[in-house]
């Protein structure tokens, strides 16, 4: 299967549509099987004790699966997250970027489902897992 | 059952431990049955189109249940969110505060479970629901 | 809001469409706010140690929310469960019927969301909670 | 990492501890990375229309991750499922066995987390995905 958007196109989309967070996020690679998204961790993402906050990891998982869907269907800025299940499994390493590895499990006419593992860069054990569902708006004729 | 922390104590805890977000959050009421947390929505919480972002609603749900647990067990800053399931059901009303209504379903020795409905203030239909699980650290002797 | 199906209609639907399990399930009450479904527990539902099995509680939660949806939209046998998040919080009481209390949080054009608490009959603390999403098929013209 | 139980030991455990369902389930393979569990589908698992029921797929996912945990920690019959998030993504193929592929994401002192994809045997697209959390009882001294 050919991707509709490659790494460069996805990063350009990120800069255009998610200007508030796009400094922190960068697509590292995108294939039909998996999209890798890297997140730079800065002070604003931390909870007391130096841990990356839950909402930050949620945001990373959400953007990673969102971009993985776009890589398959092309740029449609209006897809909406309808649900997320996330498990926080380990404390991320301090002052270390996070890597999200997302894959698409279903691309239906109205719903898409993907899941994602989040790692501290350079570590083998995932810090979080999440699965997300998106509502896909009808393609404009 | 007597609560360990009342509305004032919870808001003081919020200011002390979550200084980064405490401007936006305020406990409205806390009883054994339910904690209400109000969130002021500002530009930083919005996605293109004026919608409150998913991570923002996740953060609201997370803090609401966290504070509801503390209202029952007293201030222990180290409780950790271990999982969350969240459904985004409606688009929040524009420029309207959000109200989270949280209740505790289980307070075990090592795990606590709560759920929460999120509303746009003044509206009847919930914009999101979430259930969250927390790991409770051992009480210091 | 007027319900499309009352308790008697829902139980008749259960007998007709879920013949395999309908002996065990009985709708106790149905209002716009809540549907109560009672389940008789027999040996086939038990795990070693006398606990009601997870799949049995999943089935109860699923049928309860399904019937709550039907009480609002009328009999459409084809609605499909698309997702479920369930927390098992306590061990159910031995040899005691289960009561599921289900409510509908969203009834959209294509998706419905409901949640449910499960109790051992006569006990105050819930043994499980679940939220479920259903895809609603288009109404036949 | 060496597994504590191999395919034969896991199937013997299944026969001994899950006698009610063990006819239908068979471990196909077990490695540190993945456990494959095969389920024979018979009439009792079907909903009207010939679809495998949700509770049946839940049971398959649950047993697959449970056995994957045991393959790592050895036989402890008392581990308890504390939560499950499951997405039903496609209709399983008629009269076709199901294959669950489970992996362990976390094996903590008190909690284990795993996830699983379910396929109709011989098909590439998963019919369901699930993630599950288990409470691990203390090892007997």
PDB file of C-alpha atoms in Angstrom, chain A residues 11-75:
ATOM      1  CA  UNK A  11       5.918  17.270   9.480  1.00  0.00           C
ATOM      2  CA  UNK A  12       4.721  20.132   7.285  1.00  0.00           C
ATOM      3  CA  UNK A  13       1.131  19.299   8.289  1.00  0.00           C
ATOM      4  CA  UNK A  14       2.176  19.255  11.958  1.00  0.00           C
ATOM      5  CA  UNK A  15       3.742  22.720  11.634  1.00  0.00           C
ATOM      6  CA  UNK A  16       0.687  24.097   9.878  1.00  0.00           C
ATOM      7  CA  UNK A  17      -2.152  22.583  11.911  1.00  0.00           C
ATOM      8  CA  UNK A  18      -0.613  22.061  15.348  1.00  0.00           C
ATOM      9  CA  UNK A  19       1.545  25.180  15.572  1.00  0.00           C
ATOM     10  CA  UNK A  20       1.242  25.274  19.377  1.00  0.00           C
ATOM     11  CA  UNK A  21       2.915  21.904  19.885  1.00  0.00           C
ATOM     12  CA  UNK A  22       4.811  21.312  16.647  1.00  0.00           C
ATOM     13  CA  UNK A  23       8.131  22.518  18.045  1.00  0.00           C
ATOM     14  CA  UNK A  24       8.119  19.520  20.384  1.00  0.00           C
ATOM     15  CA  UNK A  25       6.951  16.848  17.913  1.00  0.00           C
ATOM     16  CA  UNK A  26       8.763  15.491  14.871  1.00  0.00           C
ATOM     17  CA  UNK A  27       7.879  12.510  12.680  1.00  0.00           C
ATOM     18  CA  UNK A  28      10.974  10.308  12.481  1.00  0.00           C
ATOM     19  CA  UNK A  29       9.676   7.726  10.019  1.00  0.00           C
ATOM     20  CA  UNK A  30       6.423   6.632   8.428  1.00  0.00           C
ATOM     21  CA  UNK A  31       5.736   3.334   6.701  1.00  0.00           C
ATOM     22  CA  UNK A  32       2.537   1.418   6.029  1.00  0.00           C
ATOM     23  CA  UNK A  33       3.264  -0.625   9.169  1.00  0.00           C
ATOM     24  CA  UNK A  34       4.336   2.040  11.635  1.00  0.00           C
ATOM     25  CA  UNK A  35       4.798   5.734  12.290  1.00  0.00           C
ATOM     26  CA  UNK A  36       7.469   6.921  14.719  1.00  0.00           C
ATOM     27  CA  UNK A  37       6.960  10.283  16.396  1.00  0.00           C
ATOM     28  CA  UNK A  38       9.644  11.857  18.602  1.00  0.00           C
ATOM     29  CA  UNK A  39       8.852  14.316  21.346  1.00  0.00           C
ATOM     30  CA  UNK A  40      11.315  16.644  22.999  1.00  0.00           C
ATOM     31  CA  UNK A  41      10.572  16.889  26.701  1.00  0.00           C
ATOM     32  CA  UNK A  42      10.842  20.312  28.286  1.00  0.00           C
ATOM     33  CA  UNK A  43       9.961  21.766  31.677  1.00  0.00           C
ATOM     34  CA  UNK A  44       6.375  22.523  30.731  1.00  0.00           C
ATOM     35  CA  UNK A  45       5.674  18.787  30.326  1.00  0.00           C
ATOM     36  CA  UNK A  46       6.871  17.803  33.762  1.00  0.00           C
ATOM     37  CA  UNK A  47       5.030  17.077  37.000  1.00  0.00           C
ATOM     38  CA  UNK A  48       6.628  17.591  40.406  1.00  0.00           C
ATOM     39  CA  UNK A  49       9.392  15.004  40.722  1.00  0.00           C
ATOM     40  CA  UNK A  50      10.478  15.408  37.108  1.00  0.00           C
ATOM     41  CA  UNK A  51       7.987  12.932  35.607  1.00  0.00           C
ATOM     42  CA  UNK A  52       6.390  13.616  32.239  1.00  0.00           C
ATOM     43  CA  UNK A  53       2.729  14.371  32.949  1.00  0.00           C
ATOM     44  CA  UNK A  54      -0.111  12.076  31.916  1.00  0.00           C
ATOM     45  CA  UNK A  55      -1.736  14.684  29.650  1.00  0.00           C
ATOM     46  CA  UNK A  56       1.598  15.094  27.850  1.00  0.00           C
ATOM     47  CA  UNK A  57       1.824  11.373  27.140  1.00  0.00           C
ATOM     48  CA  UNK A  58      -1.824  11.352  26.121  1.00  0.00           C
ATOM     49  CA  UNK A  59      -1.113  14.200  23.694  1.00  0.00           C
ATOM     50  CA  UNK A  60       1.866  12.354  22.223  1.00  0.00           C
ATOM     51  CA  UNK A  61      -0.127   9.132  21.733  1.00  0.00           C
ATOM     52  CA  UNK A  62      -3.042  11.049  20.212  1.00  0.00           C
ATOM     53  CA  UNK A  63      -0.911  12.985  17.725  1.00  0.00           C
ATOM     54  CA  UNK A  64       1.059   9.860  16.752  1.00  0.00           C
ATOM     55  CA  UNK A  65      -2.012   7.817  15.834  1.00  0.00           C
ATOM     56  CA  UNK A  66      -3.650  10.851  14.214  1.00  0.00           C
ATOM     57  CA  UNK A  67      -0.636  11.336  11.938  1.00  0.00           C
ATOM     58  CA  UNK A  68      -0.482   7.609  11.202  1.00  0.00           C
ATOM     59  CA  UNK A  69      -4.089   7.788   9.982  1.00  0.00           C
ATOM     60  CA  UNK A  70      -3.297  10.831   7.835  1.00  0.00           C
ATOM     61  CA  UNK A  71      -0.323   9.025   6.338  1.00  0.00           C
ATOM     62  CA  UNK A  72      -2.854   6.501   5.005  1.00  0.00           C
ATOM     63  CA  UNK A  73      -5.772   8.735   4.011  1.00  0.00           C
ATOM     64  CA  UNK A  74      -4.129  12.091   3.299  1.00  0.00           C
ATOM     65  CA  UNK A  75      -4.554  15.454   5.007  1.00  0.00           C
TER      66      UNK A  75
END
